Coordinates of C-alpha atoms and ligand atoms in Angstrom, one line a residue:
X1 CA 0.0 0.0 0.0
X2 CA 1.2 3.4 -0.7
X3 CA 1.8 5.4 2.0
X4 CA -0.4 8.6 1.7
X5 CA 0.2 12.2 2.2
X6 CA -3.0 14.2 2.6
X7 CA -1.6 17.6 1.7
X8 CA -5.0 19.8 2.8
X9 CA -7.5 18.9 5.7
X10 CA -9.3 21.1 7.8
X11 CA -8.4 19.3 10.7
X12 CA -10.5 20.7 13.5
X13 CA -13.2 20.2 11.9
X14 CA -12.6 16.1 11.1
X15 CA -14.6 13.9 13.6
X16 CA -11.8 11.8 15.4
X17 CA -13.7 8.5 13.9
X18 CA -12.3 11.1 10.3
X19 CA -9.0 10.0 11.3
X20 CA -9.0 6.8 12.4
X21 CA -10.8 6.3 8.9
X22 CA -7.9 7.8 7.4
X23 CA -5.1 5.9 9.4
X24 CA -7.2 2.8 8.5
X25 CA -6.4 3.4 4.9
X26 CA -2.9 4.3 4.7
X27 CA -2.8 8.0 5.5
X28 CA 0.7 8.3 7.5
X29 CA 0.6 12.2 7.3
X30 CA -1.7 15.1 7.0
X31 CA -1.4 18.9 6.6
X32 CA -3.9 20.9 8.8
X33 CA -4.9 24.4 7.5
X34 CA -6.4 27.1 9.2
X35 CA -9.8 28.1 8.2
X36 CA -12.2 29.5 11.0
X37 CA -15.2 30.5 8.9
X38 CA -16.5 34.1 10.0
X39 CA -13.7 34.8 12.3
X40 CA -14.4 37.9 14.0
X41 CA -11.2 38.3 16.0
X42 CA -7.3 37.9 16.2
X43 CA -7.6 36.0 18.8
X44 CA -10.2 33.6 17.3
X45 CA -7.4 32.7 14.8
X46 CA -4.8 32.6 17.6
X47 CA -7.4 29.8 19.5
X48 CA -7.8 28.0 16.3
X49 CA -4.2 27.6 15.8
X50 CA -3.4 26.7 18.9
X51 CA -6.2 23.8 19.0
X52 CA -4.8 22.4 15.8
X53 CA -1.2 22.4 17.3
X54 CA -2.5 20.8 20.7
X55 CA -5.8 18.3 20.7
X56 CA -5.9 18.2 16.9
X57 CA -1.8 16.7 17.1
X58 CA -2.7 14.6 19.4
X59 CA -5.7 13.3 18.2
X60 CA -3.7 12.6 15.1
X61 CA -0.5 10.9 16.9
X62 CA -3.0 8.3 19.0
X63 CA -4.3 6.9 15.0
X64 CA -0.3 7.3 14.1
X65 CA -0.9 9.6 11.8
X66 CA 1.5 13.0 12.0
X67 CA -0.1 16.3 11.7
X68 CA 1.8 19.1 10.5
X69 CA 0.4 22.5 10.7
X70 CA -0.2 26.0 8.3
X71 CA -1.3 28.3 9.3
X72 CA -2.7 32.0 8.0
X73 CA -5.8 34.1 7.2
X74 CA -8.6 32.5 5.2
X75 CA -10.2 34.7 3.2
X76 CA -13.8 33.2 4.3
X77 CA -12.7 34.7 7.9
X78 CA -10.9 37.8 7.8
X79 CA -11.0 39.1 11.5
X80 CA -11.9 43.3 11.7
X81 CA -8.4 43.2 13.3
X82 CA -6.0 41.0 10.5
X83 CA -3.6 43.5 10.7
X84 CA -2.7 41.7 14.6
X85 CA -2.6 38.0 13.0
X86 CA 0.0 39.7 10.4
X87 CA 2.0 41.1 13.1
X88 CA 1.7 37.4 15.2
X89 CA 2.3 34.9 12.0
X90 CA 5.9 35.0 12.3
X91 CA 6.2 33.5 16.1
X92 CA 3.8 31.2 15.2
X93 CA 5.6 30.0 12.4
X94 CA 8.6 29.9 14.6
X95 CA 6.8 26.6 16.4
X96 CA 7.0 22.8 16.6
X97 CA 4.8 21.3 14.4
X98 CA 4.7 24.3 11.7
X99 CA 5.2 23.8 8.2
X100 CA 4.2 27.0 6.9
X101 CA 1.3 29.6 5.8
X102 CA -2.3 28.0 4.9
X103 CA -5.2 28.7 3.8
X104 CA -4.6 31.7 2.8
X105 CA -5.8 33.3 -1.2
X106 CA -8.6 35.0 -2.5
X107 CA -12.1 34.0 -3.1
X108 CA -14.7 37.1 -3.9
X109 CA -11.0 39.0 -5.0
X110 CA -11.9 41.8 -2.9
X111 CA -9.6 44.8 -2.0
X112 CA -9.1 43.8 1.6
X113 CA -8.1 40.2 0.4
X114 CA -5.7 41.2 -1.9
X115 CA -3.8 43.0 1.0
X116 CA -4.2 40.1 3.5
X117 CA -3.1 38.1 0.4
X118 CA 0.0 39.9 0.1
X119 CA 0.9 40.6 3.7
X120 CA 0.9 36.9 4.1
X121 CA 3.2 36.3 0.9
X122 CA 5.8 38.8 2.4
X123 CA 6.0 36.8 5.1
X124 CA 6.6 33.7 4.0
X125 CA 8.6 34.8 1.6
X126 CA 11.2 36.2 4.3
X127 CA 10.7 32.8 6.3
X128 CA 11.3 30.6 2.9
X129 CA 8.1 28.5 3.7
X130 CA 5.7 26.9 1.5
X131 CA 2.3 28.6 0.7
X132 CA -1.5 26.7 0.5
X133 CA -3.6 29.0 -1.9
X134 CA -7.3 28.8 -2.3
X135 CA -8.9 29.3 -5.7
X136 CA -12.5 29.6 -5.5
X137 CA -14.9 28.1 -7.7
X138 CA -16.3 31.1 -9.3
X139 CA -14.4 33.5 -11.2
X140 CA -11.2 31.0 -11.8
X141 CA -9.3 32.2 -14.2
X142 CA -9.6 35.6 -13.3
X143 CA -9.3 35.1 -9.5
X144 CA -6.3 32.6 -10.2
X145 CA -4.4 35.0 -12.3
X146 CA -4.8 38.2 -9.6
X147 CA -3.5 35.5 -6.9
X148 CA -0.3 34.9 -9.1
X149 CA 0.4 38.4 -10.0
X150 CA 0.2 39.3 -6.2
X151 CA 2.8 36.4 -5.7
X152 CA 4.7 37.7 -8.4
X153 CA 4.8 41.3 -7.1
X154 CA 6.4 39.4 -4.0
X155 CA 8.9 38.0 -5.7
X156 CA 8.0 34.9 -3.5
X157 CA 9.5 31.6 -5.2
X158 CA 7.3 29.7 -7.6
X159 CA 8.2 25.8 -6.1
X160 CA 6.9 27.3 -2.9
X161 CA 3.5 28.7 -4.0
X162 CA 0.8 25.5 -4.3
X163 CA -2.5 26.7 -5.9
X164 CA -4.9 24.5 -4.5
X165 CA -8.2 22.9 -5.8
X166 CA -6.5 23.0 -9.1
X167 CA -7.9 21.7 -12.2
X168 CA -7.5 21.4 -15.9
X169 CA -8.9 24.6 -16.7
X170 CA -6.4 26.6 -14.5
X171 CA -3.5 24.3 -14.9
X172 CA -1.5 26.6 -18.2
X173 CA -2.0 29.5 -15.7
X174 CA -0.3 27.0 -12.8
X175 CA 2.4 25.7 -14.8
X176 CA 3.1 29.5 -16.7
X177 CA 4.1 30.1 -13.0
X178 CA 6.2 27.6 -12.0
X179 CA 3.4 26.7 -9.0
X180 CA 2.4 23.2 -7.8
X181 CA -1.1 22.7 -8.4
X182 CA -3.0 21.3 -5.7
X183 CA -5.5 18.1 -6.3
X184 CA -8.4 18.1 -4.5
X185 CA -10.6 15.1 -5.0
X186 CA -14.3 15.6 -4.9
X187 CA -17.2 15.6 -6.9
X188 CA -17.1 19.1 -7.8
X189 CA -13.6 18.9 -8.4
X190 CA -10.8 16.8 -9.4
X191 CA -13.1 13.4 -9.5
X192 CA -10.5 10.2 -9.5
X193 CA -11.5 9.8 -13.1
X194 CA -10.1 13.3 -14.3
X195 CA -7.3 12.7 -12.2
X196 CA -6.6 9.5 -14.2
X197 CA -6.9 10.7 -17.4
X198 CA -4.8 14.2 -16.6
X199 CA -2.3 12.5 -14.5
X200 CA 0.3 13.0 -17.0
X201 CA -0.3 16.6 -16.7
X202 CA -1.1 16.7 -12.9
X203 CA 2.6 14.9 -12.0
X204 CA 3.5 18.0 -10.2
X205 CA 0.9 18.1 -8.1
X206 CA 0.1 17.3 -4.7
X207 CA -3.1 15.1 -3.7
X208 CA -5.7 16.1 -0.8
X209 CA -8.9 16.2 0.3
X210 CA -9.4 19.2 1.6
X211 CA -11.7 17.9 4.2
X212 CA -14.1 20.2 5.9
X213 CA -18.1 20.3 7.0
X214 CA -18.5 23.7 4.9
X215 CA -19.5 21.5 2.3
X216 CA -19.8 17.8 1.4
X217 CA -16.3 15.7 1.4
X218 CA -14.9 12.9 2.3
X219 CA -11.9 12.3 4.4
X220 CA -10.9 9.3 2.2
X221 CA -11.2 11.2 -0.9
X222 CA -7.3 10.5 -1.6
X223 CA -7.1 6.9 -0.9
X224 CA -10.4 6.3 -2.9
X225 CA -8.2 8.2 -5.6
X226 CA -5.2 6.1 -5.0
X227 CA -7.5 2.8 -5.2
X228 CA -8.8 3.9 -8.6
X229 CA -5.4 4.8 -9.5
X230 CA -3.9 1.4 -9.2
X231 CA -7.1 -0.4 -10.3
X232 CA -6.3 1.3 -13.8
X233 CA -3.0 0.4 -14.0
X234 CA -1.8 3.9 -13.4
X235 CA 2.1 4.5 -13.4
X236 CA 3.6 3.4 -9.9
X237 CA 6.1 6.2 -9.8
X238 CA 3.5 9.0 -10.5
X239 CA 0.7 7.2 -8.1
X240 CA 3.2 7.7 -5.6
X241 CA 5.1 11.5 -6.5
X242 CA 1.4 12.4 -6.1
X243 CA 0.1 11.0 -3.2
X244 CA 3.3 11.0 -1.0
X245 CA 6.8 11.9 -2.1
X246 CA 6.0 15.9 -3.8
X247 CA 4.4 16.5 -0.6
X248 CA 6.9 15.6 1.4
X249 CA 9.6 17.3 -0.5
X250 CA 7.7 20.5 -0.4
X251 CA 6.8 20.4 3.2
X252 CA 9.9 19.1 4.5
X253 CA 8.3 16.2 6.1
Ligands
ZN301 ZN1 -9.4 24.3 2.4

């Protein structure tokens, strides 16, 4: 069995049975991205992060699974005071567990999210860390090519930035970049049957599931992928790049 990578989970927001689920089928290691939907506050974010870092780790470690953290503004929850997460993102990308800045993009493409956009780039950019970007699924192209011409205006390095819940009909604007898309398997994305028939052109990428209860999902979206995968004779070596080894190259892990 190939060991998985699950590059993208909302991990707070996974029922522990989620997890156990995921161990069950050969999920070794997960990324866990901040999203609080709504946020009002700083210190809602701060909470949030700290949660993932402490229960959600745990939680994690007793399925054996590690959990490795991101963490960042969503643009679904944008605090009044996002200018004090900003100021606060780089001691907590200082700690254990850490792997760098997630969720964090545009979705309506707003003014304010353009700046938390960038703010967060900077950052990460001085900390040489890897980037989870949101596309939204409205508005794709457009909202995909303001994200990379904020990164660009950075000066952040490509092989860092991953633009996630990529598909075929953003993937020029992805590889024009020099970005690593990211797969997200689900019915209104990336089903495993696109992702067979692309996976020549979706090598690069990095497979997840982007679990959360904002919408329907399933935690076992990847190894579902995987099964279909290997049922259609897929290519070994690119099965595996996808599901395990870019991830773990990017991240460090
Ligand atoms: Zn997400």
């Amino acid at each position: 069995m190939v060991e998985i990578v699950d590059s993208h989970t909302h991990v707070s927001l996974l029922p522990y049975e989620g997890l156990e689920n995921m161990a069950l089928a050969g999920v070794k290691k997960i990324i866990g991205c901040s999203l609080f939907f709504g946020a009002q506050h700083a210190e809602t974010l701060f909470d949030h992060f700290h949660q993932m870092l402490t229960l959600s780790r745990t939680n994690a470690e007793k399925n054996g699974i590690k959990l490795f953290v991101a963490v960042g503004i969503h643009p679904m929850g944008i605090p009044k005071d996002w200018p004090r997460v900003i100021e606060a993102l780089p001691n907590w990308l200082r700690m254990d567990g850490v792997i760098g800045l997630g969720e964090i993009g545009l979705h309506e493409g707003s003014r304010l999210e353009q700046d938390v956009l960038r703010e967060q780039l900077i950052i990460a950019k001085e900390f040489q860390l890897p980037v989870i970007i949101h596309t939204p699924p409205q508005k794709r192209m457009e909202i995909t090519n303001e994200t990379l011409e904020i990164a660009a205006s950075v000066g952040i390095k490509p092989e860092k930035v991953i633009i996630d819940h990529a598909n075929v009909d953003i993937l020029d604007l992805i590889e024009g970049f020099g970005a690593v898309p990211g797969l997200t398997i689900r019915s209104d994305g990336i089903t495993p049957q696109i992702l067979l028939h692309n996976l020549e052109r979706f090598q690069r990428g990095v497979l997840n599931s982007d679990y959360s209860n904002l919408k329907p999902n399933d935690p076992l979206s990847v190894p579902k992928a995987v099964q279909y995968l290997k049922l259609n004779k897929a290519s070994p070596e690119v099965v595996a790049r996808i599901a395990r080894y870019n991830a773990e190259k990017l991240f460090g892990i």
